[in-house]
PDB file of C-alpha atoms in Angstrom:
ATOM      1  CA  MET A  18     -34.983  34.755  28.040  1.00 95.00           C
ATOM      2  CA  LYS A  19     -33.115  36.031  24.975  1.00 94.00           C
ATOM      3  CA  LYS A  20     -31.767  33.866  22.213  1.00 96.00           C
ATOM      4  CA  LEU A  21     -30.439  34.276  18.705  1.00 95.00           C
ATOM      5  CA  THR A  22     -32.729  33.697  15.753  1.00 96.00           C
ATOM      6  CA  PRO A  23     -31.638  31.307  12.983  1.00 96.00           C
ATOM      7  CA  GLU A  24     -30.855  34.330  10.780  1.00 97.00           C
ATOM      8  CA  GLN A  25     -28.729  35.936  13.514  1.00 97.00           C
ATOM      9  CA  ILE A  26     -26.925  32.632  14.040  1.00 97.00           C
ATOM     10  CA  ARG A  27     -26.128  32.341  10.323  1.00 97.00           C
ATOM     11  CA  ASP A  28     -25.003  35.989  10.105  1.00 97.00           C
ATOM     12  CA  GLU A  29     -22.760  35.678  13.149  1.00 97.00           C
ATOM     13  CA  PHE A  30     -21.326  32.384  11.909  1.00 97.00           C
ATOM     14  CA  ASN A  31     -20.509  33.892   8.500  1.00 97.00           C
ATOM     15  CA  ALA A  32     -18.876  36.949  10.092  1.00 97.00           C
ATOM     16  CA  ARG A  33     -16.718  34.839  12.418  1.00 97.00           C
ATOM     17  CA  LYS A  34     -15.811  32.431   9.619  1.00 96.00           C
ATOM     18  CA  GLU A  35     -14.718  35.346   7.410  1.00 97.00           C
ATOM     19  CA  LYS A  36     -12.644  36.829  10.252  1.00 97.00           C
ATOM     20  CA  PHE A  37     -10.912  33.493  10.923  1.00 94.00           C
ATOM     21  CA  SER A  38     -10.327  32.938   7.207  1.00 96.00           C
ATOM     22  CA  GLN A  39      -8.692  36.369   6.883  1.00 97.00           C
ATOM     23  CA  TRP A  40      -6.566  35.652   9.943  1.00 94.00           C
ATOM     24  CA  GLY A  41      -5.577  32.319   8.351  1.00 94.00           C
ATOM     25  CA  GLU A  42      -4.455  34.081   5.188  1.00 95.00           C
ATOM     26  CA  GLU A  43      -2.413  36.628   7.161  1.00 93.00           C
ATOM     27  CA  THR A  44      -0.662  34.036   9.344  1.00 92.00           C
ATOM     28  CA  GLY A  45      -0.134  31.392   6.658  1.00 93.00           C
ATOM     29  CA  PHE A  46      -2.368  28.997   8.587  1.00 93.00           C
ATOM     30  CA  ASN A  47      -4.645  28.383   5.568  1.00 95.00           C
ATOM     31  CA  ALA A  48      -1.683  27.638   3.271  1.00 93.00           C
ATOM     32  CA  ALA A  49      -0.206  25.242   5.851  1.00 94.00           C
ATOM     33  CA  LEU A  50      -3.492  23.351   6.111  1.00 94.00           C
ATOM     34  CA  GLN A  51      -3.751  23.136   2.318  1.00 96.00           C
ATOM     35  CA  GLY A  52      -0.148  21.911   2.018  1.00 96.00           C
ATOM     36  CA  ILE A  53      -0.634  19.273   4.695  1.00 96.00           C
ATOM     37  CA  SER A  54      -3.910  18.159   3.120  1.00 96.00           C
ATOM     38  CA  THR A  55      -2.348  17.616  -0.310  1.00 96.00           C
ATOM     39  CA  ALA A  56       0.805  16.054   1.201  1.00 97.00           C
ATOM     40  CA  LEU A  57      -1.310  13.477   3.058  1.00 97.00           C
ATOM     41  CA  ALA A  58      -3.374  12.794  -0.078  1.00 97.00           C
ATOM     42  CA  ASP A  59      -0.132  12.196  -2.005  1.00 97.00           C
ATOM     43  CA  LEU A  60       1.078   9.802   0.701  1.00 97.00           C
ATOM     44  CA  ARG A  61      -2.204   7.880   0.484  1.00 96.00           C
ATOM     45  CA  ALA A  62      -1.910   7.755  -3.309  1.00 96.00           C
ATOM     46  CA  GLY A  63       1.571   6.283  -2.755  1.00 95.00           C
ATOM     47  CA  GLY A  64       0.112   3.445  -0.683  1.00 93.00           C
ATOM     48  CA  ILE A  65       0.748   4.840   2.831  1.00 94.00           C
ATOM     49  CA  ASP A  66      -2.027   4.248   5.380  1.00 93.00           C
ATOM     50  CA  VAL A  67      -2.216   7.715   6.956  1.00 95.00           C
ATOM     51  CA  SER A  68      -4.940  10.030   8.211  1.00 95.00           C
ATOM     52  CA  LEU A  69      -5.119  13.180  10.295  1.00 95.00           C
ATOM     53  CA  GLU A  70      -7.928  13.719  12.752  1.00 93.00           C
ATOM     54  CA  ILE A  71      -8.077  17.452  13.356  1.00 89.00           C
ATOM     55  CA  LEU A  72      -9.626  18.427  16.652  1.00 81.00           C
ATOM     56  CA  GLY A  73     -11.770  21.528  16.321  1.00 71.00           C
ATOM     57  CA  ASP A  74      -9.649  23.201  18.952  1.00 68.00           C
ATOM     58  CA  SER A  75      -6.176  22.736  20.332  1.00 67.00           C
ATOM     59  CA  SER A  76      -5.766  20.127  23.047  1.00 64.00           C
ATOM     60  CA  GLN A  77      -3.903  20.899  26.245  1.00 64.00           C
ATOM     61  CA  GLN A  78      -1.296  18.324  25.218  1.00 66.00           C
ATOM     62  CA  ALA A  79      -0.573  20.328  22.053  1.00 65.00           C
ATOM     63  CA  PHE A  80       1.020  23.014  24.200  1.00 62.00           C
ATOM     64  CA  ALA A  81       3.218  20.395  25.842  1.00 62.00           C
ATOM     65  CA  LEU A  82       4.785  19.828  22.408  1.00 66.00           C
ATOM     66  CA  ARG A  83       6.395  23.291  22.684  1.00 65.00           C
ATOM     67  CA  PRO A  84       6.812  23.746  26.458  1.00 63.00           C
ATOM     68  CA  ASP A  85       9.741  26.162  26.476  1.00 66.00           C
ATOM     69  CA  VAL A  86       7.976  29.049  24.766  1.00 71.00           C
ATOM     70  CA  SER A  87       4.656  30.839  24.831  1.00 77.00           C
ATOM     71  CA  VAL A  88       2.755  29.634  21.744  1.00 77.00           C
ATOM     72  CA  THR A  89      -0.514  30.090  19.895  1.00 78.00           C
ATOM     73  CA  SER A  90      -1.692  26.777  18.454  1.00 81.00           C
ATOM     74  CA  PRO A  91      -5.210  27.132  17.041  1.00 84.00           C
ATOM     75  CA  ILE A  92      -5.650  23.435  16.273  1.00 86.00           C
ATOM     76  CA  SER A  93      -4.164  20.091  17.070  1.00 86.00           C
ATOM     77  CA  GLY A  94      -4.964  16.551  16.139  1.00 89.00           C
ATOM     78  CA  VAL A  95      -3.848  12.976  15.900  1.00 91.00           C
ATOM     79  CA  LEU A  96      -1.835  11.798  12.914  1.00 94.00           C
ATOM     80  CA  ARG A  97      -2.493   8.084  12.421  1.00 94.00           C
ATOM     81  CA  ILE A  98      -0.040   5.913  10.491  1.00 92.00           C
ATOM     82  CA  ASN A  99      -1.329   2.338  10.574  1.00 87.00           C
ATOM     83  CA  HIS A 100      -1.696   1.782  14.335  1.00 85.00           C
ATOM     84  CA  ILE A 101       0.666   4.602  15.327  1.00 88.00           C
ATOM     85  CA  HIS A 102      -0.952   7.735  16.769  1.00 91.00           C
ATOM     86  CA  ARG A 103       1.227  10.864  16.867  1.00 90.00           C
ATOM     87  CA  LEU A 104       0.093  14.134  18.401  1.00 87.00           C
ATOM     88  CA  PHE A 105       0.063  16.929  15.812  1.00 90.00           C
ATOM     89  CA  SER A 106      -0.258  20.704  16.151  1.00 89.00           C
ATOM     90  CA  ILE A 107       0.215  23.869  14.143  1.00 89.00           C
ATOM     91  CA  THR A 108       1.755  26.890  15.881  1.00 88.00           C
ATOM     92  CA  VAL A 109       1.306  30.411  14.457  1.00 88.00           C
ATOM     93  CA  ARG A 110       2.876  32.480  17.253  1.00 87.00           C
ATOM     94  CA  GLU A 111       5.903  31.744  19.373  1.00 87.00           C
ATOM     95  CA  SER A 112       7.115  34.078  22.136  1.00 87.00           C
ATOM     96  CA  ASP A 113       4.894  36.838  20.695  1.00 87.00           C
ATOM     97  CA  LYS A 114       6.430  36.520  17.205  1.00 91.00           C
ATOM     98  CA  PRO A 115       4.701  35.159  14.090  1.00 92.00           C
ATOM     99  CA  CYS A 116       5.754  31.695  12.992  1.00 90.00           C
ATOM    100  CA  LEU A 117       4.319  28.715  11.150  1.00 93.00           C
ATOM    101  CA  LYS A 118       5.457  25.457  12.679  1.00 91.00           C
ATOM    102  CA  VAL A 119       4.067  21.952  12.627  1.00 92.00           C
ATOM    103  CA  SER A 120       4.946  19.730  15.569  1.00 89.00           C
ATOM    104  CA  LEU A 121       4.654  15.961  15.683  1.00 90.00           C
ATOM    105  CA  SER A 122       5.229  13.893  18.818  1.00 84.00           C
ATOM    106  CA  ASP A 123       8.233  11.564  18.711  1.00 82.00           C
ATOM    107  CA  PHE A 124       6.238   8.752  20.276  1.00 79.00           C
ATOM    108  CA  ASP A 125       2.774   7.259  20.028  1.00 79.00           C
ATOM    109  CA  ILE A 126       0.662   9.632  22.088  1.00 77.00           C
ATOM    110  CA  ARG A 127      -1.373   6.751  23.558  1.00 78.00           C
ATOM    111  CA  TYR A 128       1.704   5.350  25.301  1.00 72.00           C
ATOM    112  CA  GLN A 129       3.733   8.460  25.941  1.00 64.00           C
ATOM    113  CA  GLY A 130       3.976   9.258  29.602  1.00 57.00           C
ATOM    114  CA  ALA A 131       3.847  12.822  30.800  1.00 55.00           C
ATOM    115  CA  HIS A 132       7.029  14.242  32.193  1.00 57.00           C
ATOM    116  CA  GLY A 133       8.004  17.746  33.040  1.00 57.00           C
ATOM    117  CA  GLU A 134       8.804  19.990  35.918  1.00 59.00           C
ATOM    118  CA  ILE A 135       6.725  21.095  38.852  1.00 60.00           C
ATOM    119  CA  LYS A 136       6.965  24.816  39.466  1.00 62.00           C
ATOM    120  CA  GLU A 137       4.869  26.628  42.039  1.00 68.00           C
ATOM    121  CA  GLY A 138       2.668  23.572  42.468  1.00 63.00           C
ATOM    122  CA  LYS A 139       1.901  23.198  38.735  1.00 58.00           C
ATOM    123  CA  LEU A 140       3.157  20.514  36.366  1.00 54.00           C
ATOM    124  CA  ARG A 141       4.644  21.835  33.146  1.00 57.00           C
ATOM    125  CA  ASN A 142       4.144  18.917  30.750  1.00 62.00           C
ATOM    126  CA  VAL A 143       6.795  18.058  28.169  1.00 65.00           C
ATOM    127  CA  ILE A 144       6.229  15.853  25.128  1.00 72.00           C
ATOM    128  CA  ARG A 145       9.237  15.042  22.939  1.00 76.00           C
ATOM    129  CA  THR A 146       8.638  16.290  19.444  1.00 83.00           C
ATOM    130  CA  LYS A 147       9.925  17.040  15.984  1.00 89.00           C
ATOM    131  CA  THR A 148       9.053  20.490  14.686  1.00 90.00           C
ATOM    132  CA  TYR A 149       8.919  21.552  11.046  1.00 95.00           C
ATOM    133  CA  ASP A 150       9.292  25.280  10.355  1.00 95.00           C
ATOM    134  CA  PHE A 151       7.131  26.073   7.319  1.00 95.00           C
ATOM    135  CA  LYS A 152       8.284  29.717   7.143  1.00 94.00           C
ATOM    136  CA  LYS A 153      12.043  29.195   7.317  1.00 95.00           C
ATOM    137  CA  ASP A 154      12.556  25.747   5.786  1.00 96.00           C
ATOM    138  CA  PRO A 155      11.367  25.293   2.176  1.00 96.00           C
ATOM    139  CA  ASP A 156      11.716  21.514   2.635  1.00 97.00           C
ATOM    140  CA  ALA A 157       9.639  21.341   5.840  1.00 96.00           C
ATOM    141  CA  LEU A 158       6.647  19.674   4.184  1.00 96.00           C
ATOM    142  CA  VAL A 159       8.919  17.144   2.437  1.00 97.00           C
ATOM    143  CA  LYS A 160      10.599  16.347   5.774  1.00 97.00           C
ATOM    144  CA  PHE A 161       7.144  15.909   7.346  1.00 96.00           C
ATOM    145  CA  GLN A 162       6.206  13.441   4.578  1.00 96.00           C
ATOM    146  CA  GLN A 163       9.527  11.606   4.935  1.00 96.00           C
ATOM    147  CA  GLU A 164       8.903  11.150   8.655  1.00 94.00           C
ATOM    148  CA  ILE A 165       5.540   9.546   7.889  1.00 94.00           C
ATOM    149  CA  ILE A 166       7.129   7.332   5.221  1.00 95.00           C
ATOM    150  CA  GLN A 167       9.785   6.238   7.744  1.00 93.00           C
ATOM    151  CA  PHE A 168       7.127   5.182  10.277  1.00 90.00           C
ATOM    152  CA  SER A 169       5.168   3.348   7.600  1.00 91.00           C
ATOM    153  CA  ALA A 170       8.232   1.588   6.157  1.00 92.00           C
ATOM    154  CA  ARG A 171       9.268   0.350   9.597  1.00 89.00           C
ATOM    155  CA  ASN A 172       5.753  -0.976  10.177  1.00 87.00           C
ATOM    156  CA  ALA A 173       5.822  -2.741   6.799  1.00 88.00           C
ATOM    157  CA  VAL A 174       9.059  -4.547   7.728  1.00 90.00           C
ATOM    158  CA  VAL A 175       7.514  -5.661  11.025  1.00 88.00           C
ATOM    159  CA  ALA A 176       4.406  -6.922   9.194  1.00 86.00           C
ATOM    160  CA  GLU A 177       6.488  -8.753   6.555  1.00 88.00           C
ATOM    161  CA  ASN A 178       8.407 -10.572   9.285  1.00 90.00           C
ATOM    162  CA  ASP A 179       5.232 -11.658  11.042  1.00 86.00           C
ATOM    163  CA  VAL A 180       5.464 -15.039   9.309  1.00 87.00           C
ATOM    164  CA  ALA A 181       2.834 -16.615  11.556  1.00 87.00           C
ATOM    165  CA  ASN A 182       0.408 -13.672  11.204  1.00 85.00           C
ATOM    166  CA  ALA A 183       0.481 -13.263  15.003  1.00 86.00           C
ATOM    167  CA  PHE A 184       0.904  -9.476  15.299  1.00 83.00           C
ATOM    168  CA  ASP A 185      -1.817  -6.858  15.158  1.00 78.00           C
ATOM    169  CA  THR A 186       0.092  -4.177  13.276  1.00 68.00           C
ATOM    170  CA  GLY A 187      -2.816  -2.387  11.647  1.00 65.00           C
ATOM    171  CA  ILE A 188      -1.258  -3.071   8.263  1.00 65.00           C
ATOM    172  CA  SER A 189      -3.479  -4.656   5.670  1.00 60.00           C
ATOM    173  CA  THR A 190      -2.222  -7.961   4.339  1.00 55.00           C
ATOM    174  CA  LYS A 191      -3.459  -6.842   0.933  1.00 55.00           C
ATOM    175  CA  LYS A 192      -1.063  -4.728  -1.068  1.00 50.00           C
ATOM    176  CA  PRO A 193      -2.593  -1.474  -2.346  1.00 50.00           C
ATOM    177  CA  ALA A 194      -3.493  -1.624  -6.017  1.00 54.00           C
ATOM    178  CA  LEU A 195      -1.796   0.940  -8.180  1.00 55.00           C
ATOM    179  CA  LYS A 196      -4.243   3.094 -10.082  1.00 58.00           C
ATOM    180  CA  SER A 197      -3.714   3.298 -13.786  1.00 55.00           C
ATOM    181  CA  ALA A 198      -4.350   6.375 -15.879  1.00 58.00           C
ATOM    182  CA  LEU A 199      -5.299   4.053 -18.732  1.00 59.00           C
ATOM    183  CA  LYS A 200      -8.930   3.054 -18.874  1.00 57.00           C
ATOM    184  CA  LYS A 201     -10.064  -0.318 -20.105  1.00 59.00           C
ATOM    185  CA  PRO A 202     -12.243  -0.287 -23.215  1.00 58.00           C
ATOM    186  CA  ALA A 203     -15.958  -0.316 -22.430  1.00 59.00           C
ATOM    187  CA  ASN A 204     -16.556  -3.514 -24.425  1.00 61.00           C
ATOM    188  CA  GLY A 205     -13.318  -5.305 -23.823  1.00 54.00           C
TER     189      GLY A 205
END
């Protein structure tokens, strides 16, 4: 029985990683990931409870975010804002044309029912979504951040009006401490 040696595994991994990295540069995929990463870090620094769990591959549901066109979505994930879980995907090809679009489900993916049309015995899933076009809209990343801020602000109002502390909103009762650029003296 044949198998790869550890050296062959490392060589093949490095070659495939380099190929994917080059593809990411050509499609804008790498830049989109970097922009989203820093945008989420900025939101966290601003006191927003947000995280993005990237799945190593695209989920079948990610294609339901863009059901009307043929798409290439190399990854998808779950964007978590407090207790909200939105389905997230990046699309780099649409109807055989290059694009760079981020899609975010309109509703919490845990509670969103599947709907669609049955054609030739197959269900074509549809998930309502907002899509941000990173190639055509220079404000797409800002709009993405504003959507997250909107979800978080609404959750904060709900938590503030939970006067009996009866709701499980996923929002910490502690307010985030603002970080100061000034350091306290070592002996003071």
